[in-house]
mmCIF file of C-alpha atoms and ligand atoms in Angstrom:
data_model
loop_
_atom_site.group_PDB
_atom_site.id
_atom_site.type_symbol
_atom_site.label_atom_id
_atom_site.label_comp_id
_atom_site.label_asym_id
_atom_site.label_seq_id
_atom_site.Cartn_x
_atom_site.Cartn_y
_atom_site.Cartn_z
ATOM 1 C CA UNK I 26 68.959 77.156 124.361
ATOM 2 C CA UNK I 27 69.579 76.239 128.054
ATOM 3 C CA UNK I 28 69.913 78.475 130.792
ATOM 4 C CA UNK I 29 72.879 78.521 132.776
ATOM 5 C CA UNK I 30 72.039 77.243 136.428
ATOM 6 C CA UNK I 31 73.603 77.924 139.305
ATOM 7 C CA UNK I 32 76.614 75.726 139.272
ATOM 8 C CA UNK I 33 77.395 76.443 135.752
ATOM 9 C CA UNK I 34 77.306 80.163 136.622
ATOM 10 C CA UNK I 35 79.969 79.730 139.151
ATOM 11 C CA UNK I 36 81.741 77.343 136.584
ATOM 12 C CA UNK I 37 81.291 80.584 133.972
ATOM 13 C CA UNK I 38 82.620 83.378 136.921
ATOM 14 C CA UNK I 39 85.670 81.372 137.978
ATOM 15 C CA UNK I 40 86.760 80.074 134.713
ATOM 16 C CA UNK I 41 89.276 82.893 133.530
ATOM 17 C CA UNK I 42 91.368 80.939 131.540
ATOM 18 C CA UNK I 43 88.664 80.580 128.664
ATOM 19 C CA UNK I 44 86.640 83.691 129.487
ATOM 20 C CA UNK I 45 87.163 84.261 125.622
ATOM 21 C CA UNK I 46 84.738 81.360 124.764
ATOM 22 C CA UNK I 47 82.380 83.209 127.070
ATOM 23 C CA UNK I 48 82.627 86.573 125.340
ATOM 24 C CA UNK I 49 81.962 84.849 121.980
ATOM 25 C CA UNK I 50 79.044 83.694 123.126
ATOM 26 C CA UNK I 51 77.594 86.750 125.175
ATOM 27 C CA UNK I 52 78.188 88.693 122.118
ATOM 28 C CA UNK I 53 76.182 86.347 119.442
ATOM 29 C CA UNK I 54 73.392 85.973 121.769
ATOM 30 C CA UNK I 55 73.063 90.132 122.202
ATOM 31 C CA UNK I 56 73.592 90.358 118.203
ATOM 32 C CA UNK I 57 70.730 88.229 118.288
ATOM 33 C CA UNK I 58 68.162 89.658 120.619
ATOM 34 C CA UNK I 59 68.848 92.871 120.814
ATOM 35 C CA UNK I 60 71.106 93.783 117.415
ATOM 36 C CA UNK I 61 74.358 95.636 116.434
ATOM 37 C CA UNK I 62 73.512 99.061 117.404
ATOM 38 C CA UNK I 63 74.789 100.201 120.172
ATOM 39 C CA UNK I 64 72.249 102.698 122.250
ATOM 40 C CA UNK I 65 73.354 105.831 123.739
ATOM 41 C CA UNK I 66 72.009 107.462 127.086
ATOM 42 C CA UNK I 67 73.103 111.061 127.549
ATOM 43 C CA UNK I 68 74.382 110.861 131.713
ATOM 44 C CA UNK I 69 73.370 114.041 133.483
ATOM 45 C CA UNK I 70 75.180 113.737 136.946
ATOM 46 C CA UNK I 71 73.301 116.788 138.670
ATOM 47 C CA UNK I 72 74.172 116.821 142.170
ATOM 48 C CA UNK I 73 76.841 114.979 144.145
ATOM 49 C CA UNK I 74 75.460 115.440 147.383
ATOM 50 C CA UNK I 75 74.123 112.645 149.668
ATOM 51 C CA UNK I 76 72.792 111.727 153.295
ATOM 52 C CA UNK I 77 74.400 107.922 152.351
ATOM 53 C CA UNK I 78 77.093 106.966 153.712
ATOM 54 C CA UNK I 79 77.904 104.121 151.283
ATOM 55 C CA UNK I 80 81.858 103.175 152.319
ATOM 56 C CA UNK I 81 82.718 102.367 148.262
ATOM 57 C CA UNK I 82 81.371 105.519 147.505
ATOM 58 C CA UNK I 83 83.726 108.425 146.968
ATOM 59 C CA UNK I 84 80.270 110.848 147.167
ATOM 60 C CA UNK I 85 79.439 109.921 150.613
ATOM 61 C CA UNK I 86 78.335 112.220 152.881
ATOM 62 C CA UNK I 87 81.355 111.604 155.347
ATOM 63 C CA UNK I 88 84.112 112.549 152.681
ATOM 64 C CA UNK I 89 84.433 116.015 153.725
ATOM 65 C CA UNK I 90 86.865 116.815 151.152
ATOM 66 C CA UNK I 91 84.962 116.590 148.521
ATOM 67 C CA UNK I 92 83.836 119.761 146.379
ATOM 68 C CA UNK I 93 79.648 119.590 146.678
ATOM 69 C CA UNK I 94 77.677 120.996 144.010
ATOM 70 C CA UNK I 95 74.158 121.002 142.804
ATOM 71 C CA UNK I 96 73.210 121.841 139.845
ATOM 72 C CA UNK I 97 69.990 124.132 139.265
ATOM 73 C CA UNK I 98 66.527 123.528 137.755
ATOM 74 C CA UNK I 99 67.585 125.568 134.714
ATOM 75 C CA UNK I 100 70.788 124.259 134.686
ATOM 76 C CA UNK I 101 69.480 120.292 134.760
ATOM 77 C CA UNK I 102 66.700 121.341 131.523
ATOM 78 C CA UNK I 103 70.241 122.838 129.264
ATOM 79 C CA UNK I 104 72.286 120.739 129.902
ATOM 80 C CA UNK I 105 69.229 118.036 129.012
ATOM 81 C CA UNK I 106 68.724 120.409 125.397
ATOM 82 C CA UNK I 107 72.093 120.040 125.093
ATOM 83 C CA UNK I 108 72.017 116.336 124.872
ATOM 84 C CA UNK I 109 68.871 116.408 123.196
ATOM 85 C CA UNK I 110 70.835 118.880 120.498
ATOM 86 C CA UNK I 111 73.532 116.187 120.634
ATOM 87 C CA UNK I 112 71.015 113.444 119.299
ATOM 88 C CA UNK I 113 70.479 111.574 122.508
ATOM 89 C CA UNK I 114 66.955 109.919 122.599
ATOM 90 C CA UNK I 115 67.718 109.195 126.402
ATOM 91 C CA UNK I 116 68.856 111.087 129.455
ATOM 92 C CA UNK I 117 69.247 109.546 132.077
ATOM 93 C CA UNK I 118 69.283 111.678 135.655
ATOM 94 C CA UNK I 119 72.037 110.568 138.068
ATOM 95 C CA UNK I 120 72.615 111.654 141.669
ATOM 96 C CA UNK I 121 73.210 111.745 145.520
ATOM 97 C CA UNK I 122 70.567 110.794 147.691
ATOM 98 C CA UNK I 123 69.794 114.170 147.624
ATOM 99 C CA UNK I 124 66.622 115.774 149.545
ATOM 100 C CA UNK I 125 66.707 119.740 148.355
ATOM 101 C CA UNK I 126 64.970 117.318 144.847
ATOM 102 C CA UNK I 127 61.154 116.930 146.667
ATOM 103 C CA UNK I 128 58.788 115.301 144.371
ATOM 104 C CA UNK I 129 57.719 119.100 143.410
ATOM 105 C CA UNK I 130 60.609 119.994 142.836
ATOM 106 C CA UNK I 131 61.957 117.197 140.242
ATOM 107 C CA UNK I 132 58.931 116.679 139.068
ATOM 108 C CA UNK I 133 59.162 120.411 137.015
ATOM 109 C CA UNK I 134 61.989 119.403 136.194
ATOM 110 C CA UNK I 135 61.120 115.987 134.410
ATOM 111 C CA UNK I 136 58.138 117.880 132.822
ATOM 112 C CA UNK I 137 60.216 120.202 131.544
ATOM 113 C CA UNK I 138 62.736 117.719 129.831
ATOM 114 C CA UNK I 139 59.633 115.134 128.985
ATOM 115 C CA UNK I 140 58.791 118.253 126.204
ATOM 116 C CA UNK I 141 62.337 118.067 124.556
ATOM 117 C CA UNK I 142 60.454 114.487 123.567
ATOM 118 C CA UNK I 143 63.144 112.278 125.297
ATOM 119 C CA UNK I 144 62.926 109.377 127.089
ATOM 120 C CA UNK I 145 63.722 110.149 130.735
ATOM 121 C CA UNK I 146 65.920 107.641 132.901
ATOM 122 C CA UNK I 147 66.262 108.490 136.874
ATOM 123 C CA UNK I 148 68.611 107.253 139.299
ATOM 124 C CA UNK I 149 68.360 108.949 142.342
ATOM 125 C CA UNK I 150 68.182 106.187 145.137
ATOM 126 C CA UNK I 151 65.716 105.294 147.638
ATOM 127 C CA UNK I 152 62.242 107.626 147.726
ATOM 128 C CA UNK I 153 59.100 106.845 149.037
ATOM 129 C CA UNK I 154 56.567 105.205 146.826
ATOM 130 C CA UNK I 155 54.559 108.342 146.645
ATOM 131 C CA UNK I 156 57.693 110.441 145.000
ATOM 132 C CA UNK I 157 58.353 107.803 142.715
ATOM 133 C CA UNK I 158 54.495 108.398 141.510
ATOM 134 C CA UNK I 159 54.784 111.578 141.475
ATOM 135 C CA UNK I 160 58.233 111.504 139.139
ATOM 136 C CA UNK I 161 56.467 108.991 137.323
ATOM 137 C CA UNK I 162 53.449 110.964 136.992
ATOM 138 C CA UNK I 163 55.625 113.796 135.722
ATOM 139 C CA UNK I 164 56.953 111.560 132.925
ATOM 140 C CA UNK I 165 59.349 109.808 134.058
ATOM 141 C CA UNK I 166 59.552 106.059 131.859
ATOM 142 C CA UNK I 167 62.871 104.522 133.339
ATOM 143 C CA UNK I 168 64.620 103.655 136.758
ATOM 144 C CA UNK I 169 67.963 102.325 137.757
ATOM 145 C CA UNK I 170 68.538 101.533 141.223
ATOM 146 C CA UNK I 171 71.400 98.598 141.538
ATOM 147 C CA UNK I 172 70.984 96.257 144.479
ATOM 148 C CA UNK I 173 74.754 96.923 144.658
ATOM 149 C CA UNK I 174 75.003 93.189 146.436
ATOM 150 C CA UNK I 175 72.783 90.292 147.006
ATOM 151 C CA UNK I 176 74.377 89.425 149.777
ATOM 152 C CA UNK I 177 72.520 90.948 153.056
ATOM 153 C CA UNK I 178 75.120 91.144 155.539
ATOM 154 C CA UNK I 179 77.910 92.680 152.863
ATOM 155 C CA UNK I 180 75.186 95.316 152.385
ATOM 156 C CA UNK I 181 74.300 96.362 155.906
ATOM 157 C CA UNK I 182 78.242 95.996 156.521
ATOM 158 C CA UNK I 183 79.070 98.463 153.438
ATOM 159 C CA UNK I 184 75.418 100.673 153.338
ATOM 160 C CA UNK I 185 75.846 101.903 157.117
ATOM 161 C CA UNK I 186 71.915 102.945 158.570
ATOM 162 C CA UNK I 187 70.673 101.293 154.986
ATOM 163 C CA UNK I 188 68.091 98.467 154.560
ATOM 164 C CA UNK I 189 68.523 95.783 151.851
ATOM 165 C CA UNK I 190 65.242 95.104 152.284
ATOM 166 C CA UNK I 191 64.292 98.619 151.491
ATOM 167 C CA UNK I 192 66.209 98.609 148.683
ATOM 168 C CA UNK I 193 64.383 95.628 147.539
ATOM 169 C CA UNK I 194 60.673 97.352 148.304
ATOM 170 C CA UNK I 195 62.427 100.442 146.381
ATOM 171 C CA UNK I 196 62.563 97.879 143.150
ATOM 172 C CA UNK I 197 59.108 96.400 143.512
ATOM 173 C CA UNK I 198 57.860 100.024 144.562
ATOM 174 C CA UNK I 199 59.417 101.123 140.872
ATOM 175 C CA UNK I 200 58.184 97.751 138.979
ATOM 176 C CA UNK I 201 54.528 98.946 139.932
ATOM 177 C CA UNK I 202 54.492 101.632 139.061
ATOM 178 C CA UNK I 203 55.290 100.895 135.334
ATOM 179 C CA UNK I 204 58.801 102.406 135.061
ATOM 180 C CA UNK I 205 61.182 99.931 133.221
ATOM 181 C CA UNK I 206 63.296 98.868 135.692
ATOM 182 C CA UNK I 207 67.054 98.908 135.695
ATOM 183 C CA UNK I 208 68.775 97.362 138.509
ATOM 184 C CA UNK I 209 72.628 96.121 138.892
ATOM 185 C CA UNK I 210 75.633 95.357 140.994
ATOM 186 C CA UNK I 211 79.250 95.957 141.737
ATOM 187 C CA UNK I 212 81.876 92.760 141.778
ATOM 188 C CA UNK I 213 84.915 92.317 143.618
ATOM 189 C CA UNK I 214 83.805 94.060 146.756
ATOM 190 C CA UNK I 215 85.695 93.499 150.335
ATOM 191 C CA UNK I 216 84.278 89.982 151.009
ATOM 192 C CA UNK I 217 82.141 89.309 148.590
ATOM 193 C CA UNK I 218 82.021 85.590 147.145
ATOM 194 C CA UNK I 219 81.634 84.272 143.576
ATOM 195 C CA UNK I 220 78.691 82.237 145.021
ATOM 196 C CA UNK I 221 76.917 85.663 145.919
ATOM 197 C CA UNK I 222 77.847 87.197 142.179
ATOM 198 C CA UNK I 223 76.313 84.253 141.231
ATOM 199 C CA UNK I 224 73.659 84.922 143.443
ATOM 200 C CA UNK I 225 73.107 88.493 142.401
ATOM 201 C CA UNK I 226 72.767 87.431 138.315
ATOM 202 C CA UNK I 227 69.675 84.952 139.452
ATOM 203 C CA UNK I 228 68.183 87.777 141.860
ATOM 204 C CA UNK I 229 68.146 90.222 138.464
ATOM 205 C CA UNK I 230 66.806 87.224 136.500
ATOM 206 C CA UNK I 231 64.164 86.678 138.668
ATOM 207 C CA UNK I 232 62.938 90.410 139.318
ATOM 208 C CA UNK I 233 63.202 90.291 136.198
ATOM 209 C CA UNK I 234 64.673 93.792 134.990
ATOM 210 C CA UNK I 235 64.657 95.408 132.073
ATOM 211 C CA UNK I 236 68.323 96.330 132.238
ATOM 212 C CA UNK I 237 71.272 96.036 134.196
ATOM 213 C CA UNK I 238 74.651 97.484 134.952
ATOM 214 C CA UNK I 239 77.946 95.845 136.933
ATOM 215 C CA UNK I 240 81.149 97.705 137.644
ATOM 216 C CA UNK I 241 83.805 96.614 139.388
ATOM 217 C CA UNK I 242 84.270 97.892 142.550
ATOM 218 C CA UNK I 243 87.086 100.893 142.709
ATOM 219 C CA UNK I 244 88.750 102.186 145.843
ATOM 220 C CA UNK I 245 88.142 105.491 146.241
ATOM 221 C CA UNK I 246 90.970 107.061 148.669
ATOM 222 C CA UNK I 247 88.683 108.945 150.966
ATOM 223 C CA UNK I 248 86.438 106.481 152.067
ATOM 224 C CA UNK I 249 86.971 103.278 154.993
ATOM 225 C CA UNK I 250 87.261 100.543 151.540
ATOM 226 C CA UNK I 251 90.812 103.196 150.144
ATOM 227 C CA UNK I 252 93.275 100.381 151.108
ATOM 228 C CA UNK I 253 90.889 97.010 149.299
ATOM 229 C CA UNK I 254 91.522 95.285 146.996
ATOM 230 C CA UNK I 255 89.167 96.264 143.558
ATOM 231 C CA UNK I 256 87.102 94.190 141.523
ATOM 232 C CA UNK I 257 88.879 93.188 137.826
ATOM 233 C CA UNK I 258 87.903 94.063 135.047
ATOM 234 C CA UNK I 259 88.061 90.255 133.777
ATOM 235 C CA UNK I 260 85.633 89.237 136.509
ATOM 236 C CA UNK I 261 83.306 92.635 135.997
ATOM 237 C CA UNK I 262 82.994 91.089 132.272
ATOM 238 C CA UNK I 263 82.545 87.827 132.739
ATOM 239 C CA UNK I 264 79.970 87.810 135.048
ATOM 240 C CA UNK I 265 77.902 91.118 132.503
ATOM 241 C CA UNK I 266 77.953 87.969 129.953
ATOM 242 C CA UNK I 267 76.744 85.358 131.895
ATOM 243 C CA UNK I 268 74.004 88.013 132.569
ATOM 244 C CA UNK I 269 73.139 88.289 129.296
ATOM 245 C CA UNK I 270 72.683 84.615 128.633
ATOM 246 C CA UNK I 271 70.365 84.637 131.340
ATOM 247 C CA UNK I 272 68.500 87.713 130.490
ATOM 248 C CA UNK I 273 69.177 87.930 126.773
ATOM 249 C CA UNK I 274 67.006 90.806 125.677
ATOM 250 C CA UNK I 275 67.569 93.217 128.543
ATOM 251 C CA UNK I 276 69.918 96.329 127.987
ATOM 252 C CA UNK I 277 73.468 96.071 129.519
ATOM 253 C CA UNK I 278 75.545 99.276 129.720
ATOM 254 C CA UNK I 279 79.376 99.157 129.129
ATOM 255 C CA UNK I 280 79.993 100.696 132.717
ATOM 256 C CA UNK I 281 82.217 103.924 132.972
ATOM 257 C CA UNK I 282 83.332 102.105 135.616
ATOM 258 C CA UNK I 283 85.261 98.923 133.559
ATOM 259 C CA UNK I 284 86.521 101.823 131.223
ATOM 260 C CA UNK I 285 87.953 103.246 134.116
ATOM 261 C CA UNK I 286 89.960 100.277 134.697
ATOM 262 C CA UNK I 287 91.170 100.075 130.970
ATOM 263 C CA UNK I 288 90.665 102.313 128.413
ATOM 264 C CA UNK I 289 89.367 99.919 126.188
ATOM 265 C CA UNK I 290 86.744 98.560 128.833
ATOM 266 C CA UNK I 291 83.536 100.108 127.060
ATOM 267 C CA UNK I 292 84.833 98.801 124.105
ATOM 268 C CA UNK I 293 85.659 94.837 125.377
ATOM 269 C CA UNK I 294 82.224 95.023 126.741
ATOM 270 C CA UNK I 295 79.819 95.850 123.859
ATOM 271 C CA UNK I 296 81.962 92.670 122.600
ATOM 272 C CA UNK I 297 80.785 90.404 125.405
ATOM 273 C CA UNK I 298 77.114 91.279 126.016
ATOM 274 C CA UNK I 299 77.053 95.012 126.297
ATOM 275 C CA UNK I 300 74.693 97.049 124.038
ATOM 276 C CA UNK I 301 74.567 100.584 125.645
ATOM 277 C CA UNK I 302 76.938 103.611 126.568
ATOM 278 C CA UNK I 303 76.018 106.269 128.748
ATOM 279 C CA UNK I 304 78.597 108.994 127.505
ATOM 280 C CA UNK I 305 78.592 111.752 130.606
ATOM 281 C CA UNK I 306 77.114 115.240 128.993
ATOM 282 C CA UNK I 307 77.867 117.242 131.934
ATOM 283 C CA UNK I 308 80.360 120.506 131.135
ATOM 284 C CA UNK I 309 83.541 121.725 133.310
ATOM 285 C CA UNK I 310 83.068 121.435 137.054
ATOM 286 C CA UNK I 311 80.276 119.392 137.190
ATOM 287 C CA UNK I 312 81.763 116.257 135.195
ATOM 288 C CA UNK I 313 84.903 116.307 137.592
ATOM 289 C CA UNK I 314 82.933 116.175 141.094
ATOM 290 C CA UNK I 315 80.455 113.517 140.847
ATOM 291 C CA UNK I 316 83.870 111.222 141.774
ATOM 292 C CA UNK I 317 82.437 108.309 142.595
ATOM 293 C CA UNK I 318 85.419 106.224 142.330
ATOM 294 C CA UNK I 319 88.822 107.666 140.940
ATOM 295 C CA UNK I 320 90.026 107.125 137.134
ATOM 296 C CA UNK I 321 86.411 108.013 135.503
ATOM 297 C CA UNK I 322 87.560 108.696 131.683
ATOM 298 C CA UNK I 323 87.282 112.109 129.886
ATOM 299 C CA UNK I 324 86.731 113.956 132.457
ATOM 300 C CA UNK I 325 88.721 117.341 130.790
ATOM 301 C CA UNK I 326 86.684 116.340 127.617
ATOM 302 C CA UNK I 327 83.796 118.482 126.361
ATOM 303 C CA UNK I 328 80.335 116.263 126.005
ATOM 304 C CA UNK I 329 80.292 117.189 122.392
ATOM 305 C CA UNK I 330 84.023 116.008 121.536
ATOM 306 C CA UNK I 331 83.280 112.869 123.942
ATOM 307 C CA UNK I 332 79.924 111.995 122.308
ATOM 308 C CA UNK I 333 81.432 112.150 119.097
ATOM 309 C CA UNK I 334 84.673 110.463 119.975
ATOM 310 C CA UNK I 335 82.599 107.543 121.447
ATOM 311 C CA UNK I 336 80.588 107.249 117.740
ATOM 312 C CA UNK I 337 83.697 107.092 115.770
ATOM 313 C CA UNK I 338 85.975 104.919 118.393
ATOM 314 C CA UNK I 339 82.255 102.226 118.302
ATOM 315 C CA UNK I 340 82.335 102.477 114.458
ATOM 316 C CA UNK I 341 85.937 102.036 113.596
ATOM 317 C CA UNK I 342 86.903 99.178 116.111
ATOM 318 C CA UNK I 343 83.567 97.471 115.676
ATOM 319 C CA UNK I 344 81.741 98.549 112.723
ATOM 320 C CA UNK I 345 78.484 98.861 114.828
ATOM 321 C CA UNK I 346 76.472 102.195 115.075
ATOM 322 C CA UNK I 347 75.704 104.253 117.973
ATOM 323 C CA UNK I 348 71.736 105.493 117.863
HETATM 324 N N1 LIG Y 410 72.489 107.891 144.744
HETATM 325 C C1 LIG Y 410 72.192 106.789 143.561
HETATM 326 C C2 LIG Y 410 73.094 106.769 142.371
HETATM 327 C C3 LIG Y 410 74.263 105.595 142.769
HETATM 328 S S1 LIG Y 410 75.856 106.285 142.391
HETATM 329 C C4 LIG Y 410 71.486 105.605 143.934
HETATM 330 O O1 LIG Y 410 72.118 105.212 144.930
HETATM 331 O O2 LIG Y 410 70.890 104.600 142.891
HETATM 332 C C5 LIG Y 410 75.358 104.907 141.035
HETATM 333 C C6 LIG Y 410 76.458 103.574 141.037
HETATM 334 O O3 LIG Y 410 78.126 103.621 141.134
HETATM 335 C C7 LIG Y 410 76.199 102.836 142.572
HETATM 336 O O4 LIG Y 410 74.712 102.223 142.386
HETATM 337 C C8 LIG Y 410 76.580 101.824 142.876
HETATM 338 O O5 LIG Y 410 77.321 100.668 142.193
HETATM 339 C C9 LIG Y 410 78.528 102.720 141.492
HETATM 340 N N2 LIG Y 410 79.820 102.944 142.452
HETATM 341 C C10 LIG Y 410 80.155 103.546 143.891
HETATM 342 N N3 LIG Y 410 80.800 103.672 144.288
HETATM 343 C C11 LIG Y 410 81.137 103.373 143.613
HETATM 344 C C12 LIG Y 410 82.997 102.483 143.472
HETATM 345 N N4 LIG Y 410 83.728 102.734 144.556
HETATM 346 N N5 LIG Y 410 83.504 101.510 142.864
HETATM 347 C C13 LIG Y 410 82.963 101.569 141.340
HETATM 348 N N6 LIG Y 410 80.868 101.693 141.445
HETATM 349 C C14 LIG Y 410 80.699 102.153 142.220
#
């Protein structure tokens, strides 16, 4: 199969009219290369405290209206145990850049969770090589760090005080340390061109990533981008479908942001190239306060309910099993 080049990628991204054909093609590639099983990852959002000020993100430092929380190490390990009891074989630990979780504290948590015989993915942002190394030695298997956009000017506008080059180097460190590498980006950011989305896809292909998530940008009312237009589900799905063509074997989540825009968002994504779903396994308040963007689904559900509901929905609608 011939891989699309940049001109073809741009054409596929722009062609809303024929997107169903693209989705069917991506679905076929997904089936052929990674099979029909939908891989579940239990997402533990363990702290919404963040030192950064990303203009799109609801948990940015300057959002003074958000109630902040930090789960204790015991609560994090307990949540992981419950996830394992629910049948999850991978847990994803995600947070803002909360430096309370230093190498020593987070490594201890990772080691405890690894005793449960589960795959551990980290998604906690930019750290030093020494910290990434410590987490890896404690047993962390995978790392998710979205590049957010490969348009450096846009990145520097939207992520004040941060450096695109630094983020890129973090991805290289993660790779060098033998983590499975996850990245990805948002689509529909203010000032982001389709050409830059095409470049993002080529960046992921070059790295290359083992997994990548794509979500529509959703404006959060307590951020500087509150008045901007958000990304659309259809562009996010087309971008994801093209990514499946470019990287047939990687794991691609049907992202929560897609579901935030449409109650069928994740099901649609699973029919357009995605093969992973990451249900939130937090309980109660911790579930509601990790507000990256408005409209996150299932905020008032229990994790057990969510886990079985997603499984049943996927089986009923698509005839595919969750593992
Ligand atoms: N601190 C970690 C985790 C970030 S939150 C890190 O830096 O990697 C996970 C992802 O949510 C981000 O990488 C970003 O792509 C996405 N996100 C944040 N705000 C968003 C918004 N308003 N709309 C859509 N996605 C958003």
